Amino acid sequence: MMSLLAVFFLLLVLGFLFWWLIVETEGVYIGRRVVILLYDLYASRYDRVKQFDDHADLMLISQPIMARIQSQTDPLILDVATGAGRLPLIMARNGRFRGHVIGLDASRRMLDVARRKVAAERFESYITLMRHDAGERLPFADDAFDVVTCLEALEFLPDPQAALKEMCRVLRPGGMLLTSIRIDTRWMPNRTWSEEKMQRELRALEMRDIHIAIWQEDYSQVWARKAGESVPIGAGAREQVLHYTSPGQPLQNDDAWNDERSS
């Protein structure tokens, strides 16, 4: 029979493995379906656990986005892995913002939480929520957005390199990308990128003006601009973007909630 010490040690190891696989790395080493399932289960508690600071988000995310796009106050923005709608909501709360944010996520329950918050603040005219796995090809044509964002999510996608390539594909020439890299890499081997690797990946995708700066305890912000110039897309193009995917297929009604569906 196993000694009590051996049983205790085994339970300790199993407990650590559970914490690492489920809590710390959010199921990423088990598979994408597990990641989505965990976010579905976590959705109702997500905001309470994260405790995002709305004022800090306005100062460190929303206002810098508006400053970097200068005179354009009506950008069409894609937020990849939007979760409970953090980025769309802080943009809509910005008094200068006249644009539109399409928030995309694979978790239906996280989107349900986001949709309730959007409706509570009556931001339907600024925000559309769409269910789609960010680990797959984005359902939009090339050069479709003025700004693309993806915060605290890249390392949880099955192929971060392919996901980043997709984000750059749908960003118009001259458009702006905002993403993030995890600073604390101890618990996520082979999933997180160094600043040097992120810069190499972005340069290979013809991104310019790359700027990386510490943002939160665990993350740095990564800003970049797509090479070239083009006419801004603007919020007025949202209907065209929403109703036709990249190959020209219409979205299914249960996969997107725009202002008509969520009002």
PDB file of C-alpha atoms in Angstrom:
ATOM      1  CA  MET A   1       0.000   0.000   0.000  1.00  0.00           C
ATOM      2  CA  MET A   2       1.079   3.516  -0.710  1.00  0.00           C
ATOM      3  CA  SER A   3       2.262   5.484   2.281  1.00  0.00           C
ATOM      4  CA  LEU A   4       0.385   8.575   3.346  1.00  0.00           C
ATOM      5  CA  LEU A   5       3.356  10.669   2.238  1.00  0.00           C
ATOM      6  CA  ALA A   6       3.231   9.134  -1.248  1.00  0.00           C
ATOM      7  CA  VAL A   7      -0.527   9.716  -1.480  1.00  0.00           C
ATOM      8  CA  PHE A   8      -0.059  13.316  -0.369  1.00  0.00           C
ATOM      9  CA  PHE A   9       2.691  13.833  -2.929  1.00  0.00           C
ATOM     10  CA  LEU A  10       0.556  12.309  -5.705  1.00  0.00           C
ATOM     11  CA  LEU A  11      -2.388  14.527  -4.807  1.00  0.00           C
ATOM     12  CA  LEU A  12      -0.078  17.540  -4.757  1.00  0.00           C
ATOM     13  CA  VAL A  13       1.237  16.725  -8.240  1.00  0.00           C
ATOM     14  CA  LEU A  14      -2.277  16.135  -9.580  1.00  0.00           C
ATOM     15  CA  GLY A  15      -3.455  19.367  -8.004  1.00  0.00           C
ATOM     16  CA  PHE A  16      -0.589  21.288  -9.602  1.00  0.00           C
ATOM     17  CA  LEU A  17      -1.282  19.721 -13.000  1.00  0.00           C
ATOM     18  CA  PHE A  18      -4.962  20.651 -12.727  1.00  0.00           C
ATOM     19  CA  TRP A  19      -4.100  24.241 -11.760  1.00  0.00           C
ATOM     20  CA  TRP A  20      -1.558  24.550 -14.574  1.00  0.00           C
ATOM     21  CA  LEU A  21      -3.663  22.971 -17.316  1.00  0.00           C
ATOM     22  CA  ILE A  22      -7.050  24.451 -16.384  1.00  0.00           C
ATOM     23  CA  VAL A  23      -6.460  27.678 -14.441  1.00  0.00           C
ATOM     24  CA  GLU A  24      -3.074  29.136 -15.353  1.00  0.00           C
ATOM     25  CA  THR A  25      -3.004  28.166 -19.045  1.00  0.00           C
ATOM     26  CA  GLU A  26      -6.784  28.074 -19.542  1.00  0.00           C
ATOM     27  CA  GLY A  27      -6.793  24.697 -21.299  1.00  0.00           C
ATOM     28  CA  VAL A  28      -4.518  25.721 -24.167  1.00  0.00           C
ATOM     29  CA  TYR A  29      -2.332  22.600 -23.840  1.00  0.00           C
ATOM     30  CA  ILE A  30      -5.384  20.330 -23.896  1.00  0.00           C
ATOM     31  CA  GLY A  31      -7.035  21.704 -27.016  1.00  0.00           C
ATOM     32  CA  ARG A  32      -9.083  24.533 -28.485  1.00  0.00           C
ATOM     33  CA  ARG A  33     -12.408  22.939 -27.586  1.00  0.00           C
ATOM     34  CA  VAL A  34     -11.385  22.855 -23.939  1.00  0.00           C
ATOM     35  CA  VAL A  35     -10.381  26.525 -24.064  1.00  0.00           C
ATOM     36  CA  ILE A  36     -13.802  27.477 -25.438  1.00  0.00           C
ATOM     37  CA  LEU A  37     -15.586  25.248 -22.912  1.00  0.00           C
ATOM     38  CA  LEU A  38     -13.697  26.830 -20.022  1.00  0.00           C
ATOM     39  CA  TYR A  39     -14.621  30.316 -21.191  1.00  0.00           C
ATOM     40  CA  ASP A  40     -18.253  29.256 -21.497  1.00  0.00           C
ATOM     41  CA  LEU A  41     -18.137  28.004 -17.891  1.00  0.00           C
ATOM     42  CA  TYR A  42     -16.189  31.062 -16.732  1.00  0.00           C
ATOM     43  CA  ALA A  43     -18.300  33.690 -18.499  1.00  0.00           C
ATOM     44  CA  SER A  44     -20.595  34.719 -15.632  1.00  0.00           C
ATOM     45  CA  ARG A  45     -17.598  35.284 -13.297  1.00  0.00           C
ATOM     46  CA  TYR A  46     -15.148  36.678 -15.840  1.00  0.00           C
ATOM     47  CA  ASP A  47     -15.501  40.390 -15.044  1.00  0.00           C
ATOM     48  CA  ARG A  48     -15.477  39.815 -11.274  1.00  0.00           C
ATOM     49  CA  VAL A  49     -12.247  37.825 -11.481  1.00  0.00           C
ATOM     50  CA  LYS A  50     -10.450  40.093 -13.960  1.00  0.00           C
ATOM     51  CA  GLN A  51     -11.526  43.368 -12.308  1.00  0.00           C
ATOM     52  CA  PHE A  52     -10.580  45.535 -15.260  1.00  0.00           C
ATOM     53  CA  ASP A  53     -10.107  49.217 -14.474  1.00  0.00           C
ATOM     54  CA  ASP A  54     -12.376  51.140 -16.857  1.00  0.00           C
ATOM     55  CA  HIS A  55     -10.531  54.422 -16.311  1.00  0.00           C
ATOM     56  CA  ALA A  56      -7.150  52.809 -16.972  1.00  0.00           C
ATOM     57  CA  ASP A  57      -8.540  51.113 -20.093  1.00  0.00           C
ATOM     58  CA  LEU A  58      -9.791  54.461 -21.372  1.00  0.00           C
ATOM     59  CA  MET A  59      -6.401  56.085 -20.752  1.00  0.00           C
ATOM     60  CA  LEU A  60      -4.212  53.209 -21.964  1.00  0.00           C
ATOM     61  CA  ILE A  61      -6.270  51.659 -24.779  1.00  0.00           C
ATOM     62  CA  SER A  62      -9.144  53.780 -26.067  1.00  0.00           C
ATOM     63  CA  GLN A  63      -7.473  57.190 -26.061  1.00  0.00           C
ATOM     64  CA  PRO A  64      -4.200  55.914 -27.590  1.00  0.00           C
ATOM     65  CA  ILE A  65      -6.162  54.242 -30.403  1.00  0.00           C
ATOM     66  CA  MET A  66      -7.974  57.491 -31.176  1.00  0.00           C
ATOM     67  CA  ALA A  67      -4.709  59.443 -30.979  1.00  0.00           C
ATOM     68  CA  ARG A  68      -2.945  57.105 -33.392  1.00  0.00           C
ATOM     69  CA  ILE A  69      -5.671  57.300 -36.034  1.00  0.00           C
ATOM     70  CA  GLN A  70      -5.609  61.093 -35.640  1.00  0.00           C
ATOM     71  CA  SER A  71      -8.455  62.802 -37.468  1.00  0.00           C
ATOM     72  CA  GLN A  72     -10.547  59.693 -38.176  1.00  0.00           C
ATOM     73  CA  THR A  73     -13.230  59.497 -35.492  1.00  0.00           C
ATOM     74  CA  ASP A  74     -15.353  56.820 -37.206  1.00  0.00           C
ATOM     75  CA  PRO A  75     -12.987  53.845 -37.641  1.00  0.00           C
ATOM     76  CA  LEU A  76     -14.286  50.374 -38.387  1.00  0.00           C
ATOM     77  CA  ILE A  77     -12.578  48.171 -35.789  1.00  0.00           C
ATOM     78  CA  LEU A  78     -12.308  44.405 -35.480  1.00  0.00           C
ATOM     79  CA  ASP A  79     -11.644  43.074 -31.976  1.00  0.00           C
ATOM     80  CA  VAL A  80     -10.476  39.452 -32.193  1.00  0.00           C
ATOM     81  CA  ALA A  81     -11.225  37.246 -29.146  1.00  0.00           C
ATOM     82  CA  THR A  82     -13.357  40.000 -27.661  1.00  0.00           C
ATOM     83  CA  GLY A  83     -14.476  37.921 -24.673  1.00  0.00           C
ATOM     84  CA  ALA A  84     -16.998  39.854 -22.591  1.00  0.00           C
ATOM     85  CA  GLY A  85     -16.654  42.935 -24.795  1.00  0.00           C
ATOM     86  CA  ARG A  86     -13.918  44.846 -22.996  1.00  0.00           C
ATOM     87  CA  LEU A  87     -12.449  46.600 -26.050  1.00  0.00           C
ATOM     88  CA  PRO A  88     -15.754  47.411 -27.814  1.00  0.00           C
ATOM     89  CA  LEU A  89     -17.213  48.901 -24.644  1.00  0.00           C
ATOM     90  CA  ILE A  90     -14.245  51.117 -23.801  1.00  0.00           C
ATOM     91  CA  MET A  91     -14.238  52.428 -27.367  1.00  0.00           C
ATOM     92  CA  ALA A  92     -17.964  53.183 -27.247  1.00  0.00           C
ATOM     93  CA  ARG A  93     -17.486  55.050 -23.952  1.00  0.00           C
ATOM     94  CA  ASN A  94     -14.950  57.386 -25.562  1.00  0.00           C
ATOM     95  CA  GLY A  95     -16.661  60.692 -26.286  1.00  0.00           C
ATOM     96  CA  ARG A  96     -14.681  61.179 -29.530  1.00  0.00           C
ATOM     97  CA  PHE A  97     -15.554  57.766 -30.968  1.00  0.00           C
ATOM     98  CA  ARG A  98     -18.072  57.746 -33.835  1.00  0.00           C
ATOM     99  CA  GLY A  99     -17.022  54.441 -35.324  1.00  0.00           C
ATOM    100  CA  HIS A 100     -18.099  50.827 -34.984  1.00  0.00           C
ATOM    101  CA  VAL A 101     -16.478  47.780 -33.379  1.00  0.00           C
ATOM    102  CA  ILE A 102     -17.106  44.205 -34.461  1.00  0.00           C
ATOM    103  CA  GLY A 103     -16.247  41.956 -31.526  1.00  0.00           C
ATOM    104  CA  LEU A 104     -15.513  38.362 -32.459  1.00  0.00           C
ATOM    105  CA  ASP A 105     -15.281  35.393 -30.085  1.00  0.00           C
ATOM    106  CA  ALA A 106     -15.769  31.613 -30.096  1.00  0.00           C
ATOM    107  CA  SER A 107     -17.513  31.451 -26.705  1.00  0.00           C
ATOM    108  CA  ARG A 108     -21.267  31.917 -26.977  1.00  0.00           C
ATOM    109  CA  ARG A 109     -21.668  32.562 -23.250  1.00  0.00           C
ATOM    110  CA  MET A 110     -18.940  35.205 -23.188  1.00  0.00           C
ATOM    111  CA  LEU A 111     -20.735  36.906 -26.053  1.00  0.00           C
ATOM    112  CA  ASP A 112     -24.013  36.677 -24.137  1.00  0.00           C
ATOM    113  CA  VAL A 113     -22.365  38.554 -21.252  1.00  0.00           C
ATOM    114  CA  ALA A 114     -21.010  41.142 -23.678  1.00  0.00           C
ATOM    115  CA  ARG A 115     -24.386  41.534 -25.381  1.00  0.00           C
ATOM    116  CA  ARG A 116     -26.132  42.233 -22.063  1.00  0.00           C
ATOM    117  CA  LYS A 117     -23.570  44.928 -21.224  1.00  0.00           C
ATOM    118  CA  VAL A 118     -23.895  46.503 -24.663  1.00  0.00           C
ATOM    119  CA  ALA A 119     -27.687  46.610 -24.291  1.00  0.00           C
ATOM    120  CA  ALA A 120     -27.479  48.010 -20.735  1.00  0.00           C
ATOM    121  CA  GLU A 121     -25.369  50.947 -21.937  1.00  0.00           C
ATOM    122  CA  ARG A 122     -27.376  51.303 -25.172  1.00  0.00           C
ATOM    123  CA  PHE A 123     -24.284  50.968 -27.337  1.00  0.00           C
ATOM    124  CA  GLU A 124     -25.901  48.831 -30.034  1.00  0.00           C
ATOM    125  CA  SER A 125     -25.194  51.417 -32.721  1.00  0.00           C
ATOM    126  CA  TYR A 126     -21.466  51.235 -31.905  1.00  0.00           C
ATOM    127  CA  ILE A 127     -20.978  47.503 -31.386  1.00  0.00           C
ATOM    128  CA  THR A 128     -21.700  44.249 -33.202  1.00  0.00           C
ATOM    129  CA  LEU A 129     -20.907  40.909 -31.574  1.00  0.00           C
ATOM    130  CA  MET A 130     -20.162  37.874 -33.699  1.00  0.00           C
ATOM    131  CA  ARG A 131     -19.492  34.236 -32.857  1.00  0.00           C
ATOM    132  CA  HIS A 132     -16.468  32.897 -34.700  1.00  0.00           C
ATOM    133  CA  ASP A 133     -13.355  30.977 -33.666  1.00  0.00           C
ATOM    134  CA  ALA A 134     -10.361  33.310 -33.938  1.00  0.00           C
ATOM    135  CA  GLY A 135      -8.197  30.252 -34.489  1.00  0.00           C
ATOM    136  CA  GLU A 136      -9.772  29.830 -37.924  1.00  0.00           C
ATOM    137  CA  ARG A 137      -9.693  32.019 -41.024  1.00  0.00           C
ATOM    138  CA  LEU A 138     -11.388  35.326 -40.285  1.00  0.00           C
ATOM    139  CA  PRO A 139     -14.665  35.613 -42.226  1.00  0.00           C
ATOM    140  CA  PHE A 140     -13.858  38.971 -43.815  1.00  0.00           C
ATOM    141  CA  ALA A 141     -12.365  40.190 -47.070  1.00  0.00           C
ATOM    142  CA  ASP A 142      -8.843  41.560 -47.322  1.00  0.00           C
ATOM    143  CA  ASP A 143      -8.241  45.158 -46.191  1.00  0.00           C
ATOM    144  CA  ALA A 144     -11.661  45.416 -44.497  1.00  0.00           C
ATOM    145  CA  PHE A 145     -10.848  47.275 -41.245  1.00  0.00           C
ATOM    146  CA  ASP A 146      -9.181  50.502 -40.148  1.00  0.00           C
ATOM    147  CA  VAL A 147      -8.048  48.994 -36.837  1.00  0.00           C
ATOM    148  CA  VAL A 148      -7.645  45.388 -35.664  1.00  0.00           C
ATOM    149  CA  THR A 149      -7.151  44.530 -31.993  1.00  0.00           C
ATOM    150  CA  CYS A 150      -6.483  41.324 -30.063  1.00  0.00           C
ATOM    151  CA  LEU A 151      -5.687  41.696 -26.375  1.00  0.00           C
ATOM    152  CA  GLU A 152      -4.489  39.032 -23.926  1.00  0.00           C
ATOM    153  CA  ALA A 153      -5.463  36.256 -26.336  1.00  0.00           C
ATOM    154  CA  LEU A 154      -2.806  35.497 -28.950  1.00  0.00           C
ATOM    155  CA  GLU A 155      -1.022  32.882 -26.836  1.00  0.00           C
ATOM    156  CA  PHE A 156      -4.295  31.009 -26.253  1.00  0.00           C
ATOM    157  CA  LEU A 157      -4.997  30.517 -29.957  1.00  0.00           C
ATOM    158  CA  PRO A 158      -3.986  27.184 -31.547  1.00  0.00           C
ATOM    159  CA  ASP A 159      -1.668  28.826 -34.103  1.00  0.00           C
ATOM    160  CA  PRO A 160      -0.694  32.365 -33.035  1.00  0.00           C
ATOM    161  CA  GLN A 161       1.358  32.913 -36.184  1.00  0.00           C
ATOM    162  CA  ALA A 162      -1.560  32.049 -38.479  1.00  0.00           C
ATOM    163  CA  ALA A 163      -3.941  34.143 -36.355  1.00  0.00           C
ATOM    164  CA  LEU A 164      -1.644  37.168 -36.541  1.00  0.00           C
ATOM    165  CA  LYS A 165      -1.374  36.722 -40.310  1.00  0.00           C
ATOM    166  CA  GLU A 166      -5.175  36.753 -40.571  1.00  0.00           C
ATOM    167  CA  MET A 167      -5.430  39.937 -38.506  1.00  0.00           C
ATOM    168  CA  CYS A 168      -2.952  41.660 -40.788  1.00  0.00           C
ATOM    169  CA  ARG A 169      -4.761  40.354 -43.891  1.00  0.00           C
ATOM    170  CA  VAL A 170      -8.068  42.009 -42.956  1.00  0.00           C
ATOM    171  CA  LEU A 171      -6.363  45.276 -41.927  1.00  0.00           C
ATOM    172  CA  ARG A 172      -6.277  47.922 -44.647  1.00  0.00           C
ATOM    173  CA  PRO A 173      -2.921  49.352 -45.820  1.00  0.00           C
ATOM    174  CA  GLY A 174      -2.057  52.128 -43.406  1.00  0.00           C
ATOM    175  CA  GLY A 175      -4.382  50.638 -40.793  1.00  0.00           C
ATOM    176  CA  MET A 176      -3.361  50.036 -37.189  1.00  0.00           C
ATOM    177  CA  LEU A 177      -2.902  46.819 -35.245  1.00  0.00           C
ATOM    178  CA  LEU A 178      -2.981  46.601 -31.455  1.00  0.00           C
ATOM    179  CA  THR A 179      -2.191  43.272 -29.823  1.00  0.00           C
ATOM    180  CA  SER A 180      -0.274  42.058 -26.771  1.00  0.00           C
ATOM    181  CA  ILE A 181       2.437  39.663 -25.647  1.00  0.00           C
ATOM    182  CA  ARG A 182       2.655  37.978 -22.286  1.00  0.00           C
ATOM    183  CA  ILE A 183       5.523  39.155 -20.083  1.00  0.00           C
ATOM    184  CA  ASP A 184       5.462  36.290 -17.582  1.00  0.00           C
ATOM    185  CA  THR A 185       6.389  33.291 -19.750  1.00  0.00           C
ATOM    186  CA  ARG A 186       7.289  30.793 -17.005  1.00  0.00           C
ATOM    187  CA  TRP A 187       4.052  28.839 -17.117  1.00  0.00           C
ATOM    188  CA  MET A 188       3.430  28.781 -20.873  1.00  0.00           C
ATOM    189  CA  PRO A 189       6.425  27.184 -22.634  1.00  0.00           C
ATOM    190  CA  ASN A 190       6.301  27.289 -26.440  1.00  0.00           C
ATOM    191  CA  ARG A 191       3.155  29.443 -26.340  1.00  0.00           C
ATOM    192  CA  THR A 192       4.436  32.941 -25.601  1.00  0.00           C
ATOM    193  CA  TRP A 193       6.598  35.184 -27.795  1.00  0.00           C
ATOM    194  CA  SER A 194       9.504  37.407 -26.915  1.00  0.00           C
ATOM    195  CA  GLU A 195       9.557  41.015 -28.098  1.00  0.00           C
ATOM    196  CA  GLU A 196      12.142  40.033 -30.706  1.00  0.00           C
ATOM    197  CA  LYS A 197       9.984  37.228 -32.092  1.00  0.00           C
ATOM    198  CA  MET A 198       6.914  39.460 -32.232  1.00  0.00           C
ATOM    199  CA  GLN A 199       8.858  42.092 -34.154  1.00  0.00           C
ATOM    200  CA  ARG A 200      10.158  39.475 -36.598  1.00  0.00           C
ATOM    201  CA  GLU A 201       6.677  38.113 -37.196  1.00  0.00           C
ATOM    202  CA  LEU A 202       5.227  41.573 -37.774  1.00  0.00           C
ATOM    203  CA  ARG A 203       7.979  42.654 -40.139  1.00  0.00           C
ATOM    204  CA  ALA A 204       7.470  39.462 -42.148  1.00  0.00           C
ATOM    205  CA  LEU A 205       3.806  40.470 -42.490  1.00  0.00           C
ATOM    206  CA  GLU A 206       4.775  43.916 -43.833  1.00  0.00           C
ATOM    207  CA  MET A 207       3.907  45.726 -40.640  1.00  0.00           C
ATOM    208  CA  ARG A 208       5.749  48.944 -39.848  1.00  0.00           C
ATOM    209  CA  ASP A 209       6.168  51.465 -36.997  1.00  0.00           C
ATOM    210  CA  ILE A 210       6.280  48.631 -34.451  1.00  0.00           C
ATOM    211  CA  HIS A 211       6.193  49.794 -30.845  1.00  0.00           C
ATOM    212  CA  ILE A 212       6.157  47.534 -27.770  1.00  0.00           C
ATOM    213  CA  ALA A 213       5.607  48.915 -24.270  1.00  0.00           C
ATOM    214  CA  ILE A 214       4.810  47.441 -20.862  1.00  0.00           C
ATOM    215  CA  TRP A 215       1.095  47.765 -20.233  1.00  0.00           C
ATOM    216  CA  GLN A 216      -0.031  45.542 -17.354  1.00  0.00           C
ATOM    217  CA  GLU A 217       1.692  43.275 -14.855  1.00  0.00           C
ATOM    218  CA  ASP A 218       1.543  40.302 -17.233  1.00  0.00           C
ATOM    219  CA  TYR A 219       1.354  41.951 -20.659  1.00  0.00           C
ATOM    220  CA  SER A 220       2.974  44.434 -23.005  1.00  0.00           C
ATOM    221  CA  GLN A 221       1.065  46.267 -25.715  1.00  0.00           C
ATOM    222  CA  VAL A 222       2.203  45.831 -29.302  1.00  0.00           C
ATOM    223  CA  TRP A 223       1.356  48.590 -31.780  1.00  0.00           C
ATOM    224  CA  ALA A 224       2.047  48.373 -35.521  1.00  0.00           C
ATOM    225  CA  ARG A 225       0.879  49.870 -38.800  1.00  0.00           C
ATOM    226  CA  LYS A 226       0.336  47.995 -42.053  1.00  0.00           C
ATOM    227  CA  ALA A 227       2.625  49.107 -44.859  1.00  0.00           C
ATOM    228  CA  GLY A 228       1.079  51.268 -47.563  1.00  0.00           C
ATOM    229  CA  GLU A 229      -1.740  53.775 -47.604  1.00  0.00           C
ATOM    230  CA  SER A 230      -5.435  53.508 -48.408  1.00  0.00           C
ATOM    231  CA  VAL A 231      -8.674  55.391 -47.935  1.00  0.00           C
ATOM    232  CA  PRO A 232     -10.146  54.855 -44.446  1.00  0.00           C
ATOM    233  CA  ILE A 233     -12.969  52.304 -44.355  1.00  0.00           C
ATOM    234  CA  GLY A 234     -15.201  54.045 -41.808  1.00  0.00           C
ATOM    235  CA  ALA A 235     -18.150  52.804 -39.779  1.00  0.00           C
ATOM    236  CA  GLY A 236     -20.488  53.178 -42.745  1.00  0.00           C
ATOM    237  CA  ALA A 237     -19.024  50.030 -44.298  1.00  0.00           C
ATOM    238  CA  ARG A 238     -20.084  47.763 -41.436  1.00  0.00           C
ATOM    239  CA  GLU A 239     -23.152  46.342 -43.160  1.00  0.00           C
ATOM    240  CA  GLN A 240     -21.138  45.249 -46.160  1.00  0.00           C
ATOM    241  CA  VAL A 241     -18.463  43.716 -43.926  1.00  0.00           C
ATOM    242  CA  LEU A 242     -21.008  41.913 -41.732  1.00  0.00           C
ATOM    243  CA  HIS A 243     -23.200  40.430 -44.410  1.00  0.00           C
ATOM    244  CA  TYR A 244     -20.484  38.971 -46.608  1.00  0.00           C
ATOM    245  CA  THR A 245     -17.660  36.744 -45.473  1.00  0.00           C
ATOM    246  CA  SER A 246     -14.323  36.505 -47.218  1.00  0.00           C
ATOM    247  CA  PRO A 247     -15.439  33.916 -49.810  1.00  0.00           C
ATOM    248  CA  GLY A 248     -18.679  35.837 -50.288  1.00  0.00           C
ATOM    249  CA  GLN A 249     -20.898  33.697 -48.062  1.00  0.00           C
ATOM    250  CA  PRO A 250     -23.557  35.425 -45.888  1.00  0.00           C
ATOM    251  CA  LEU A 251     -23.280  35.087 -42.131  1.00  0.00           C
ATOM    252  CA  GLN A 252     -25.776  32.897 -40.323  1.00  0.00           C
ATOM    253  CA  ASN A 253     -28.292  34.758 -38.159  1.00  0.00           C
ATOM    254  CA  ASP A 254     -27.278  32.933 -34.986  1.00  0.00           C
ATOM    255  CA  ASP A 255     -23.633  33.865 -35.446  1.00  0.00           C
ATOM    256  CA  ALA A 256     -23.961  37.641 -35.236  1.00  0.00           C
ATOM    257  CA  TRP A 257     -25.868  40.064 -33.061  1.00  0.00           C
ATOM    258  CA  ASN A 258     -26.024  43.531 -34.565  1.00  0.00           C
ATOM    259  CA  ASP A 259     -28.042  46.471 -33.319  1.00  0.00           C
ATOM    260  CA  GLU A 260     -31.296  45.116 -34.740  1.00  0.00           C
ATOM    261  CA  ARG A 261     -30.917  41.725 -33.036  1.00  0.00           C
ATOM    262  CA  SER A 262     -29.781  43.031 -29.664  1.00  0.00           C
ATOM    263  CA  SER A 263     -32.226  45.908 -29.297  1.00  0.00           C
TER     264      SER A 263
END
